[in-house]
Coordinates of C-alpha atoms in Angstrom, one line a residue:
M1 CA -109.1 -72.5 -26.6
C2 CA -107.4 -75.3 -24.7
G3 CA -105.9 -76.5 -21.5
I4 CA -102.2 -76.4 -20.6
A5 CA -100.0 -77.9 -17.9
G6 CA -96.4 -78.5 -17.1
V7 CA -93.8 -79.3 -14.5
F8 CA -90.3 -78.0 -14.3
Y9 CA -88.4 -80.2 -12.0
W10 CA -85.3 -78.7 -10.2
S11 CA -83.4 -82.0 -10.5
D12 CA -83.3 -84.4 -13.5
S13 CA -83.7 -87.3 -11.1
E14 CA -87.1 -86.1 -10.2
V15 CA -88.6 -86.1 -13.7
S16 CA -91.7 -88.0 -14.3
T17 CA -94.5 -87.6 -16.8
T18 CA -97.2 -89.0 -14.4
A19 CA -98.1 -85.6 -12.8
V20 CA -98.6 -83.8 -16.2
E21 CA -100.6 -86.8 -17.7
Q22 CA -102.9 -86.6 -14.6
M23 CA -103.3 -82.8 -15.1
T24 CA -104.1 -83.1 -18.8
E25 CA -106.6 -85.7 -18.1
Q26 CA -108.2 -83.4 -15.6
L27 CA -108.3 -80.8 -18.3
S28 CA -110.0 -83.0 -20.9
H29 CA -113.2 -80.9 -20.9
R30 CA -111.2 -77.9 -22.1
G31 CA -109.8 -79.7 -25.1
P32 CA -111.7 -82.7 -26.4
N33 CA -110.1 -82.7 -29.9
A34 CA -106.5 -83.7 -29.2
S35 CA -104.0 -84.2 -26.4
G36 CA -100.1 -84.5 -26.1
I37 CA -97.2 -84.7 -23.8
F38 CA -93.7 -83.3 -24.3
Q39 CA -90.6 -84.1 -22.2
D40 CA -87.1 -82.7 -22.4
K41 CA -84.4 -82.9 -19.7
N42 CA -86.1 -81.8 -16.5
L43 CA -89.3 -80.4 -18.1
V44 CA -92.6 -81.9 -18.9
L45 CA -95.4 -80.1 -20.8
G46 CA -99.0 -81.2 -21.4
H47 CA -101.8 -80.0 -23.7
R48 CA -105.5 -80.6 -24.4
R49 CA -106.8 -79.0 -27.7
L50 CA -110.1 -77.5 -28.6
S51 CA -109.6 -76.9 -32.4
I52 CA -110.7 -73.4 -33.4
I53 CA -108.2 -72.0 -36.0
D54 CA -106.4 -74.4 -38.4
L55 CA -108.0 -77.7 -37.6
N56 CA -105.1 -79.7 -39.1
E57 CA -103.4 -82.2 -36.9
A58 CA -100.1 -80.4 -37.6
S59 CA -101.2 -77.7 -35.4
N60 CA -101.7 -80.0 -32.4
Q61 CA -99.6 -79.3 -29.2
P62 CA -97.2 -79.4 -27.6
F63 CA -95.9 -77.7 -30.7
V64 CA -92.2 -78.2 -31.4
S65 CA -90.1 -76.0 -33.7
E66 CA -88.6 -77.4 -36.8
D67 CA -85.2 -77.4 -35.4
K68 CA -86.4 -79.0 -32.1
R69 CA -85.0 -76.2 -30.0
Y70 CA -88.5 -74.8 -28.8
A71 CA -91.7 -76.3 -27.5
L72 CA -94.9 -74.5 -26.9
V73 CA -98.2 -75.1 -25.0
Y74 CA -100.8 -72.5 -25.5
N75 CA -104.4 -71.7 -24.3
G76 CA -106.3 -68.9 -26.0
E77 CA -106.5 -67.0 -29.3
L78 CA -104.1 -64.5 -30.9
Y79 CA -106.5 -62.3 -33.0
N80 CA -103.8 -60.4 -34.9
F81 CA -101.7 -63.4 -35.7
K82 CA -102.0 -62.9 -39.5
A83 CA -100.6 -59.3 -39.2
I84 CA -97.7 -60.6 -37.0
K85 CA -97.0 -63.4 -39.5
E86 CA -96.6 -60.8 -42.2
K87 CA -93.7 -59.1 -40.0
L88 CA -92.1 -62.5 -39.9
S89 CA -92.1 -63.3 -43.6
D90 CA -88.7 -64.8 -43.5
F91 CA -89.8 -67.5 -41.1
H92 CA -90.7 -70.9 -42.6
F93 CA -94.2 -71.5 -41.4
R94 CA -95.5 -75.1 -41.5
T95 CA -99.0 -74.4 -40.5
D96 CA -101.7 -71.8 -40.6
S97 CA -102.2 -71.7 -36.9
D98 CA -101.7 -68.8 -34.4
T99 CA -99.8 -71.3 -32.2
E100 CA -96.8 -71.3 -34.6
V101 CA -96.9 -67.5 -34.9
I102 CA -96.3 -67.2 -31.1
L103 CA -93.3 -69.5 -31.3
A104 CA -91.9 -67.5 -34.3
A105 CA -92.5 -64.2 -32.5
Y106 CA -90.7 -65.4 -29.4
Q107 CA -87.7 -66.5 -31.6
R108 CA -87.5 -63.1 -33.2
W109 CA -88.3 -60.8 -30.2
G110 CA -87.9 -62.8 -27.1
A111 CA -90.1 -61.6 -24.1
D112 CA -91.0 -58.5 -26.1
C113 CA -93.2 -60.6 -28.3
L114 CA -95.9 -60.0 -25.8
Q115 CA -95.9 -56.4 -26.9
H116 CA -97.0 -57.5 -30.4
F117 CA -99.9 -59.8 -29.3
N118 CA -103.6 -58.9 -29.4
G119 CA -105.6 -61.6 -27.8
M120 CA -106.4 -63.7 -24.8
F121 CA -103.8 -66.3 -23.8
A122 CA -101.8 -68.1 -21.4
F123 CA -98.8 -70.1 -22.7
A124 CA -95.5 -71.8 -21.7
L125 CA -92.5 -71.8 -24.2
W126 CA -89.4 -73.9 -23.6
D127 CA -86.0 -73.1 -25.0
S128 CA -83.9 -76.4 -24.7
H129 CA -80.6 -74.6 -25.7
K130 CA -80.9 -72.0 -22.8
E131 CA -82.9 -74.4 -20.6
E132 CA -85.3 -71.6 -19.9
L133 CA -89.1 -71.7 -19.5
F134 CA -91.0 -68.6 -20.5
I135 CA -94.7 -68.3 -19.3
G136 CA -96.9 -65.4 -20.4
R137 CA -100.5 -64.3 -19.7
D138 CA -102.7 -61.7 -21.6
R139 CA -103.0 -58.1 -20.6
L140 CA -106.4 -58.2 -19.0
G141 CA -106.3 -61.6 -17.5
I142 CA -109.0 -63.3 -19.7
K143 CA -107.2 -66.7 -19.6
P144 CA -106.0 -68.1 -16.3
L145 CA -102.7 -69.6 -15.4
Y146 CA -102.2 -71.0 -11.8
F147 CA -98.7 -72.1 -10.4
Y148 CA -97.2 -73.8 -7.4
R149 CA -93.6 -74.0 -6.3
D150 CA -91.7 -76.0 -3.7
E151 CA -88.3 -77.6 -3.1
R152 CA -88.9 -80.2 -5.8
C153 CA -90.5 -78.4 -8.7
F154 CA -92.5 -75.6 -10.3
A155 CA -95.9 -76.8 -11.6
F156 CA -98.5 -74.8 -13.6
A157 CA -102.0 -75.3 -15.2
S158 CA -105.0 -73.6 -16.7
E159 CA -107.1 -74.8 -13.8
L160 CA -106.7 -75.1 -10.1
R161 CA -108.2 -78.6 -10.1
A162 CA -105.5 -79.9 -12.5
L163 CA -102.8 -78.8 -10.1
L164 CA -104.5 -80.7 -7.3
Q165 CA -104.8 -83.7 -9.5
S166 CA -101.0 -83.7 -10.1
D167 CA -100.5 -85.0 -6.5
L168 CA -97.7 -82.3 -6.2
V169 CA -99.8 -79.8 -4.5
P170 CA -101.1 -80.3 -0.9
R171 CA -104.9 -79.9 -0.7
K172 CA -104.8 -77.2 1.9
I173 CA -107.0 -74.1 2.2
N174 CA -105.4 -70.7 2.2
R175 CA -106.7 -69.0 5.3
A176 CA -105.8 -65.5 4.2
A177 CA -107.6 -66.1 0.9
L178 CA -110.6 -67.5 2.8
S179 CA -111.1 -64.0 4.5
D180 CA -111.0 -62.4 1.2
Y181 CA -113.6 -64.8 -0.3
I182 CA -116.1 -64.3 2.6
R183 CA -115.8 -60.5 2.1
Y184 CA -116.0 -60.5 -1.7
Q185 CA -117.5 -63.9 -2.8
T186 CA -114.1 -64.5 -4.5
V187 CA -110.3 -64.5 -4.0
H188 CA -108.3 -61.8 -5.6
G189 CA -105.1 -62.6 -7.3
P190 CA -102.3 -63.4 -7.1
H191 CA -103.8 -65.3 -4.3
C192 CA -106.2 -68.3 -4.7
M193 CA -108.0 -70.6 -2.3
I194 CA -105.3 -73.3 -2.2
K195 CA -102.3 -72.6 0.0
N196 CA -99.1 -71.8 -1.8
V197 CA -100.7 -71.7 -5.2
Q198 CA -100.7 -68.3 -7.1
L199 CA -102.6 -66.9 -10.1
L200 CA -100.2 -65.3 -12.5
D201 CA -100.9 -61.6 -12.7
A202 CA -102.6 -60.2 -15.7
G203 CA -100.1 -58.6 -18.2
S204 CA -97.1 -60.4 -16.7
Y205 CA -94.7 -63.1 -17.6
L206 CA -92.4 -65.6 -15.8
M207 CA -89.0 -66.6 -16.7
L208 CA -87.6 -69.8 -15.2
K209 CA -84.0 -71.0 -15.3
D210 CA -82.3 -73.4 -12.9
E211 CA -84.2 -72.8 -9.6
E212 CA -84.7 -69.1 -10.2
V213 CA -88.2 -67.6 -11.0
K214 CA -88.4 -64.1 -12.2
K215 CA -91.8 -62.2 -12.7
Q216 CA -92.1 -59.1 -14.9
L217 CA -95.2 -56.9 -15.7
Y218 CA -95.2 -56.0 -19.4
W219 CA -98.5 -54.0 -19.4
K220 CA -100.6 -52.1 -16.8
A221 CA -104.0 -50.7 -17.3
E222 CA -103.2 -47.8 -15.0
A223 CA -100.2 -46.7 -17.1
Q224 CA -102.2 -46.2 -20.3
K225 CA -101.9 -42.4 -20.4
G226 CA -102.3 -41.3 -24.0
S227 CA -100.5 -38.4 -25.7
E228 CA -103.3 -37.2 -28.0
N229 CA -106.3 -34.8 -27.2
Y230 CA -109.4 -36.6 -26.0
T231 CA -111.6 -33.6 -25.2
D232 CA -113.4 -33.7 -28.6
Y233 CA -116.6 -35.7 -28.1
E234 CA -117.1 -36.2 -31.9
K235 CA -113.6 -37.3 -32.4
N236 CA -113.9 -39.8 -29.5
K237 CA -117.1 -41.2 -30.9
S238 CA -115.4 -41.8 -34.3
S239 CA -112.3 -43.4 -32.7
I240 CA -114.4 -45.6 -30.4
Q241 CA -116.5 -46.8 -33.3
S242 CA -113.5 -47.6 -35.3
L243 CA -111.7 -49.4 -32.5
F244 CA -114.8 -51.3 -31.4
F245 CA -115.6 -52.5 -34.9
A246 CA -112.0 -53.7 -35.4
A247 CA -112.1 -55.5 -32.0
V248 CA -115.3 -57.3 -33.1
E249 CA -114.0 -58.2 -36.6
K250 CA -110.8 -59.7 -35.2
R251 CA -112.8 -62.0 -33.0
M252 CA -115.0 -63.3 -35.9
L253 CA -112.1 -65.3 -37.2
A254 CA -112.7 -69.1 -36.7
D255 CA -112.8 -72.3 -38.7
V256 CA -115.8 -73.6 -36.6
P257 CA -119.4 -72.5 -36.0
L258 CA -119.4 -69.0 -34.5
G259 CA -122.3 -67.0 -32.9
A260 CA -122.9 -64.3 -30.2
F261 CA -124.7 -64.1 -27.0
L262 CA -127.7 -61.7 -27.3
S263 CA -129.4 -60.8 -24.0
G264 CA -131.0 -57.7 -25.5
G265 CA -129.0 -55.3 -23.3
I266 CA -126.7 -52.6 -24.7
D267 CA -123.5 -54.6 -24.7
S268 CA -124.6 -57.7 -26.5
S269 CA -126.7 -55.7 -28.9
A270 CA -123.7 -53.5 -29.8
I271 CA -121.7 -56.6 -30.6
V272 CA -124.4 -58.2 -32.8
A273 CA -124.9 -54.8 -34.5
A274 CA -121.1 -54.7 -35.4
M275 CA -121.0 -58.3 -36.5
S276 CA -124.0 -57.8 -38.8
Q277 CA -122.2 -54.8 -40.4
M278 CA -119.2 -57.0 -41.2
S279 CA -120.6 -60.4 -42.0
E280 CA -121.8 -61.4 -45.4
R281 CA -124.2 -64.0 -43.9
S282 CA -126.7 -63.9 -41.1
V283 CA -125.1 -63.8 -37.7
N284 CA -126.0 -66.7 -35.4
T285 CA -127.5 -65.3 -32.3
F286 CA -128.4 -67.0 -29.0
S287 CA -130.7 -65.9 -26.3
V288 CA -131.7 -67.7 -23.2
V289 CA -135.2 -66.7 -22.3
F290 CA -137.3 -67.9 -19.4
D291 CA -140.9 -69.0 -19.1
E292 CA -141.2 -66.6 -16.2
A293 CA -141.9 -63.1 -17.5
D294 CA -140.1 -61.5 -14.5
Y295 CA -136.7 -63.0 -15.6
S296 CA -137.0 -62.9 -19.4
E297 CA -135.6 -60.3 -21.7
A298 CA -137.0 -62.0 -24.8
E299 CA -138.8 -58.8 -25.9
F300 CA -135.5 -56.9 -26.4
S301 CA -133.4 -59.8 -27.8
D302 CA -136.1 -60.5 -30.3
L303 CA -136.2 -56.8 -31.3
V304 CA -132.4 -56.7 -32.0
A305 CA -132.5 -60.1 -33.8
E306 CA -135.2 -58.8 -36.1
K307 CA -133.5 -55.5 -36.7
F308 CA -130.3 -57.2 -37.9
Q309 CA -132.0 -60.2 -39.4
T310 CA -129.9 -62.6 -37.5
N311 CA -130.2 -66.4 -37.4
H312 CA -131.7 -66.2 -34.0
H313 CA -131.9 -69.2 -31.6
Q314 CA -134.2 -68.6 -28.7
I315 CA -133.2 -71.2 -25.9
N316 CA -136.2 -71.5 -23.6
L317 CA -135.5 -72.4 -20.0
S318 CA -137.6 -72.5 -16.9
A319 CA -136.4 -71.4 -13.5
K320 CA -136.7 -75.0 -12.5
H321 CA -134.3 -76.0 -15.3
L322 CA -131.7 -73.7 -13.9
L323 CA -132.4 -75.1 -10.4
D324 CA -131.9 -78.6 -11.6
S325 CA -128.5 -77.6 -13.2
I326 CA -127.0 -76.5 -9.9
P327 CA -125.3 -79.7 -8.9
A328 CA -123.7 -80.1 -12.4
A329 CA -122.5 -76.4 -12.3
L330 CA -121.0 -76.8 -8.8
N331 CA -119.2 -80.0 -10.0
S332 CA -117.7 -78.0 -12.9
M333 CA -116.5 -75.1 -10.6
D334 CA -112.7 -74.9 -10.7
H335 CA -112.4 -72.2 -8.1
P336 CA -115.2 -71.3 -5.6
S337 CA -117.2 -68.3 -6.6
G338 CA -120.5 -66.8 -5.3
D339 CA -121.6 -66.5 -8.9
G340 CA -121.2 -68.6 -12.1
V341 CA -124.2 -71.0 -12.2
N342 CA -126.0 -68.6 -14.6
T343 CA -122.9 -68.7 -16.9
Y344 CA -122.9 -72.5 -16.8
V345 CA -126.5 -72.8 -18.0
V346 CA -126.1 -70.3 -20.8
S347 CA -122.8 -71.9 -22.1
K348 CA -124.3 -75.4 -21.9
A349 CA -127.4 -74.3 -24.0
T350 CA -125.3 -72.5 -26.5
K351 CA -122.8 -75.4 -27.1
E352 CA -125.7 -77.9 -27.4
A353 CA -127.1 -75.7 -30.1
G354 CA -123.9 -76.4 -32.2
I355 CA -121.7 -73.3 -31.5
T356 CA -118.1 -73.6 -30.6
V357 CA -117.2 -69.9 -30.4
A358 CA -119.4 -67.1 -28.9
L359 CA -118.8 -63.4 -28.6
S360 CA -119.9 -61.9 -25.3
G361 CA -120.6 -58.4 -24.1
L362 CA -118.5 -59.0 -20.9
G363 CA -116.4 -56.0 -20.1
G364 CA -118.8 -53.4 -21.5
D365 CA -119.9 -52.2 -18.1
E366 CA -116.3 -51.9 -16.9
V367 CA -115.0 -49.7 -19.8
F368 CA -118.1 -47.7 -20.4
S369 CA -118.9 -47.0 -16.6
G370 CA -122.1 -49.1 -16.6
Y371 CA -122.3 -50.2 -13.0
P372 CA -123.9 -48.2 -10.1
I373 CA -120.5 -48.0 -8.5
F374 CA -119.3 -45.6 -11.2
N375 CA -121.8 -43.0 -9.9
Q376 CA -121.5 -44.0 -6.2
M377 CA -117.8 -43.3 -5.9
P378 CA -117.8 -39.6 -7.2
E379 CA -121.0 -38.8 -5.2
L380 CA -119.3 -40.1 -2.0
M381 CA -116.1 -38.4 -2.7
E382 CA -118.0 -35.1 -3.0
K383 CA -119.1 -35.7 0.6
A384 CA -115.6 -35.3 2.0
W385 CA -116.9 -32.4 4.1
L386 CA -118.4 -35.2 6.4
Q387 CA -114.8 -35.8 7.7
S388 CA -115.1 -32.5 9.5
W389 CA -117.6 -34.3 11.8
P390 CA -116.0 -36.1 14.8
K391 CA -115.5 -39.7 14.0
G392 CA -117.7 -40.7 17.1
I393 CA -120.6 -38.8 15.6
R394 CA -120.2 -40.4 12.2
K395 CA -120.0 -43.8 13.8
G396 CA -123.1 -43.1 15.8
A397 CA -125.0 -42.0 12.7
G398 CA -124.0 -45.1 11.0
T399 CA -125.1 -47.3 13.9
L400 CA -128.5 -45.5 14.1
L401 CA -128.9 -45.9 10.2
Q402 CA -128.4 -49.7 10.5
Q403 CA -130.8 -50.0 13.5
L404 CA -133.6 -48.1 11.9
K405 CA -133.4 -49.7 8.4
P406 CA -131.0 -52.8 8.5
S407 CA -129.7 -53.8 5.1
L408 CA -126.3 -54.5 3.4
R409 CA -126.7 -51.2 1.7
N410 CA -126.9 -49.3 4.9
E411 CA -124.0 -51.4 6.4
K412 CA -122.0 -50.0 3.5
L413 CA -123.1 -46.5 4.2
S414 CA -122.2 -46.9 7.8
A415 CA -118.7 -48.1 6.8
W416 CA -118.3 -45.3 4.4
L417 CA -119.3 -42.8 7.2
Q418 CA -116.6 -44.2 9.4
S419 CA -113.8 -44.1 6.8
D420 CA -110.8 -42.2 7.8
Y421 CA -110.6 -40.7 4.2
F422 CA -113.2 -40.0 1.6
D423 CA -110.9 -41.0 -1.3
L424 CA -111.1 -43.8 -3.8
Q425 CA -108.7 -46.1 -2.2
H426 CA -110.6 -46.2 1.0
L427 CA -114.1 -46.0 -0.4
Y428 CA -113.9 -48.5 -3.2
P429 CA -113.1 -51.7 -1.3
I430 CA -116.2 -51.0 0.9
G431 CA -118.4 -50.7 -2.2
R432 CA -117.6 -54.3 -3.4
Q433 CA -117.8 -55.8 0.1
L434 CA -120.5 -58.3 1.1
I435 CA -119.6 -59.0 4.8
F436 CA -117.8 -56.6 7.0
D437 CA -115.0 -57.3 9.5
K438 CA -117.2 -56.9 12.6
R439 CA -119.1 -60.0 11.5
L440 CA -116.2 -61.8 9.8
K441 CA -114.4 -61.8 13.2
K442 CA -117.3 -63.7 14.8
L443 CA -117.6 -66.0 11.7
L444 CA -114.0 -67.3 11.4
K445 CA -111.8 -69.0 13.8
G446 CA -108.3 -67.6 14.5
N447 CA -107.0 -64.1 13.6
L448 CA -108.7 -62.1 10.8
Q449 CA -106.5 -62.1 7.8
S450 CA -105.7 -58.9 5.8
N451 CA -108.1 -57.5 3.2
H452 CA -106.4 -58.1 -0.2
T453 CA -108.8 -55.8 -2.1
A454 CA -108.1 -52.9 0.2
Q455 CA -104.4 -53.6 -0.1
L456 CA -104.7 -53.7 -3.9
A457 CA -106.7 -50.4 -4.1
K458 CA -104.0 -48.7 -2.0
Q459 CA -101.2 -50.1 -4.1
L460 CA -102.9 -48.9 -7.4
L461 CA -104.0 -45.6 -6.1
D462 CA -100.7 -44.6 -4.3
F463 CA -99.9 -41.0 -5.2
K464 CA -96.8 -42.0 -7.1
Q465 CA -98.7 -44.5 -9.2
P466 CA -99.5 -43.4 -12.9
L467 CA -103.3 -44.2 -12.2
T468 CA -103.6 -40.8 -10.6
E469 CA -103.1 -39.2 -14.0
L470 CA -106.2 -40.8 -15.4
P471 CA -109.8 -39.5 -15.1
L472 CA -111.8 -40.6 -12.0
Q473 CA -114.1 -42.9 -14.1
S474 CA -111.1 -44.6 -15.6
R475 CA -109.5 -45.0 -12.1
I476 CA -112.7 -46.9 -11.1
S477 CA -112.5 -49.0 -14.2
V478 CA -108.9 -50.0 -13.5
L479 CA -110.0 -51.1 -9.9
E480 CA -112.9 -53.0 -11.5
F481 CA -110.4 -54.7 -14.0
S482 CA -108.2 -55.7 -11.1
T483 CA -111.0 -57.1 -8.8
Y484 CA -114.5 -57.9 -9.8
M485 CA -114.0 -58.4 -13.4
Q486 CA -111.0 -60.5 -13.3
H487 CA -111.7 -62.7 -10.3
V488 CA -115.5 -63.0 -10.6
L489 CA -116.6 -62.4 -14.2
L490 CA -113.7 -63.6 -16.1
R491 CA -113.0 -66.5 -13.8
D492 CA -116.6 -67.6 -14.1
A493 CA -116.8 -67.1 -17.8
D494 CA -113.7 -69.3 -18.3
Q495 CA -114.5 -72.1 -15.9
M496 CA -118.2 -72.4 -16.8
S497 CA -117.9 -72.0 -20.7
M498 CA -114.8 -74.4 -20.9
A499 CA -116.7 -76.9 -18.8
H500 CA -118.6 -77.4 -22.2
A501 CA -115.6 -76.7 -24.5
L502 CA -117.2 -73.4 -25.6
E503 CA -114.9 -70.5 -26.4
V504 CA -116.1 -67.1 -25.4
R505 CA -114.5 -64.0 -26.9
L506 CA -114.8 -60.5 -25.4
P507 CA -114.4 -57.6 -27.9
F508 CA -114.9 -55.0 -25.2
L509 CA -111.6 -56.2 -23.5
D510 CA -109.5 -55.6 -26.6
H511 CA -106.5 -53.8 -25.2
E512 CA -106.4 -51.0 -27.8
L513 CA -110.0 -50.2 -27.2
V514 CA -109.5 -50.3 -23.4
S515 CA -106.4 -48.0 -23.6
Y516 CA -108.2 -45.4 -25.6
L517 CA -111.2 -45.4 -23.3
L518 CA -109.1 -45.0 -20.2
N519 CA -108.1 -41.5 -21.5
V520 CA -111.7 -40.3 -22.2
P521 CA -112.9 -37.5 -19.9
D522 CA -115.5 -38.4 -17.3
K523 CA -118.1 -36.1 -18.7
H524 CA -118.2 -38.1 -22.0
K525 CA -118.9 -41.3 -20.2
L526 CA -121.7 -40.2 -17.9
G527 CA -124.5 -39.2 -20.2
A528 CA -128.3 -39.1 -20.3
Y529 CA -128.6 -42.8 -20.5
P530 CA -126.4 -45.8 -19.5
K531 CA -123.3 -46.1 -21.6
A532 CA -124.3 -43.2 -23.7
L533 CA -120.7 -42.9 -25.2
L534 CA -121.0 -46.4 -26.6
V535 CA -124.5 -45.8 -27.8
D536 CA -123.6 -42.5 -29.4
S537 CA -120.5 -44.0 -30.9
L538 CA -122.7 -46.6 -32.8
G539 CA -124.8 -43.9 -34.4
D540 CA -128.4 -45.1 -35.1
L541 CA -127.4 -48.7 -34.9
L542 CA -129.1 -49.6 -31.6
P543 CA -132.9 -49.4 -31.1
K544 CA -133.9 -46.8 -28.5
E545 CA -136.0 -49.4 -26.7
V546 CA -132.7 -51.2 -25.8
Y547 CA -130.6 -48.3 -24.4
E548 CA -133.6 -46.3 -22.8
R549 CA -134.9 -49.2 -20.8
K550 CA -133.9 -50.0 -17.2
K551 CA -130.9 -52.4 -16.9
M552 CA -132.1 -55.9 -15.9
G553 CA -129.3 -58.4 -15.8
F554 CA -129.6 -62.1 -15.4
V555 CA -131.5 -62.4 -12.2
M556 CA -133.0 -65.5 -10.8
P557 CA -135.0 -66.1 -7.5
W558 CA -132.1 -67.3 -5.5
E559 CA -133.3 -66.2 -2.1
E560 CA -136.6 -68.0 -2.5
W561 CA -134.7 -71.2 -3.7
I562 CA -132.4 -71.2 -0.8
K563 CA -135.2 -70.9 1.7
N564 CA -137.3 -73.6 0.0
E565 CA -136.1 -76.0 -2.6
L566 CA -132.4 -75.7 -1.8
Q567 CA -132.8 -75.5 1.9
P568 CA -131.8 -79.2 2.7
F569 CA -128.8 -78.9 0.4
C570 CA -127.7 -75.6 1.8
E571 CA -128.0 -76.9 5.4
E572 CA -125.9 -80.0 4.6
Q573 CA -123.1 -77.7 3.2
L574 CA -123.3 -75.3 6.2
N575 CA -123.1 -78.3 8.6
F576 CA -119.8 -79.2 7.0
L577 CA -118.4 -75.8 7.6
K578 CA -119.6 -75.9 11.3
Q579 CA -117.6 -79.1 11.8
S580 CA -114.5 -77.7 10.4
D581 CA -111.8 -75.8 12.2
L582 CA -112.3 -72.7 10.0
F583 CA -115.6 -71.4 11.3
Q584 CA -117.4 -70.7 14.5
P585 CA -120.4 -73.1 14.5
A586 CA -122.7 -70.7 16.5
S587 CA -122.0 -67.9 14.1
I588 CA -122.8 -70.0 11.1
E589 CA -125.9 -71.2 12.7
G590 CA -126.9 -67.6 13.6
M591 CA -126.4 -66.3 10.0
W592 CA -128.5 -69.1 8.7
N593 CA -131.3 -68.7 11.1
G594 CA -131.2 -64.9 10.6
F595 CA -131.4 -65.3 6.9
L596 CA -134.4 -67.8 7.2
K597 CA -136.2 -65.2 9.3
N598 CA -135.8 -62.6 6.6
S599 CA -133.1 -60.5 8.3
K600 CA -132.2 -57.7 6.0
R601 CA -128.6 -57.8 7.3
I602 CA -127.9 -61.1 5.8
S603 CA -128.0 -61.4 2.0
W604 CA -128.6 -64.6 0.0
V605 CA -125.2 -64.0 -1.6
S606 CA -123.4 -64.3 1.7
I607 CA -125.2 -67.6 2.4
W608 CA -124.7 -69.0 -1.1
S609 CA -120.9 -68.2 -1.0
L610 CA -120.6 -70.2 2.0
V611 CA -122.6 -73.1 0.6
V612 CA -120.5 -73.1 -2.5
L613 CA -117.3 -73.1 -0.5
A614 CA -118.3 -76.1 1.4
Y615 CA -119.4 -78.1 -1.6
W616 CA -116.1 -77.2 -3.5
M617 CA -114.0 -78.2 -0.4
K618 CA -115.8 -81.6 -0.2
H619 CA -115.7 -82.2 -4.0
N620 CA -112.1 -81.5 -4.3
K621 CA -111.0 -83.0 -0.9
V622 CA -109.6 -79.7 0.3
T623 CA -108.9 -79.6 4.1
S624 CA -108.0 -76.8 6.5

């Protein structure tokens, strides 16, 4: 895992290494082992290396081909690089790295090399003969790549802060993205919080030549319609077990200490179970447990660790320890997010325990229908008969519901009742929303910007799109991939783990496993207990206590903290927003006072998202 950056200047007279040097310095936390700069004609590339595979200095980057024609900077891991290397047996390899395999694959197949890759990655590859720059990103958007273009150049980097550090990008807020952030506690790609900066879409690549930039999608989750029969439950279990074990095994390859997060939930326990079946030595497992029994899952992580005889590390923390970590976590936040502090604490503790690579269960809920939204959407769609009621009556019922029992949940129910259509593209965006447009109009100055998530749902679920051929549960999975997973979970996992130079690998997001699961019928995914298909596919590997218990998650007393220990800090940040020309001061004040008075209409997440935004703007000198 590393950090990459580069600038492609439209004119040779503009070329300077300064911007890339500043960006790579900003990325130093992502790659403490080595750094390098490459310049050719009107291109400058930069790299920071975290050595994982082939620790030899010969694998440092930017990596230049033997004939000097190609140069590569790369962030990520290619799990099947040895298999690809066998297909390229006539190529003269100088290293044992996956980096050189990417370069060789591009020389053989061009842009089609991406079809051969299994991994998480973002890379830029320069062809000095054609004077072309090729930039690719992995299928599911695990590794980020931000870019900016103006009349002078095209600049890119692994982190938004690196682009800001280049002095090429104006530190101006993207007002349309701001609306998205307030609604969903994140900004959905390709947009981001900085004006005129974009996030390269998952499963896509860019080709730059002269002043032309072409973007092309090479993989779509919604297009993974299989040709085989998926109706046999026993066959599905066998195939899923095989694909899952293969995904885990691929991600166990490393030349540095490797372990696994073990929360005691189904997903992390499944990964530890698979690792234990394939490892000749005890697996290193890491559980963060809390002194406060209400937040601790120690009972279940200990149970799994004992069953598989792992080399278990229990990292004891208190709620106060997490509270004390908040300033450092916010300083490490590359892009504002309403979540992420928890991930920062877990990553820090794991790195301090001596681990450089950790396998995580992120993605298990999205591919095996583990979230409540997977049950909510079908239930709501079955109530399409409500559309026969006049909209005025539905609106009145929703308003009465909010008045009798005010809460975010009932606000969502009210919005669903008033929807013009009871289909997935109209219902799903409401399900993930935290603040609705009626309040948003009062909160923000100026015109309300469009809802990017609603637009994305409409685009993905258009009748002509291949997504309509997939089962309903799989359509929800694709929407989760494209919104919450990519732009909250994956973004937080990347920015908070790489703050400590910890690489996190995600077996559940192996694209071969994902493609198969998207074709499995709904009835096979919704069983007697959560993620029954995964549990059944593993046979008797998982203890019943793990999969029959109530889902807990990593929950801390944020609401109490914000009203007590964090109150002065939160008020300082909210005062900053009140003084900006982005928000209505009275509305900010009203939200804050309502929250302090225990209004059920205002969640702590909505308040905390605003606090994080203000802190991030000040810390990164971003203006409106």
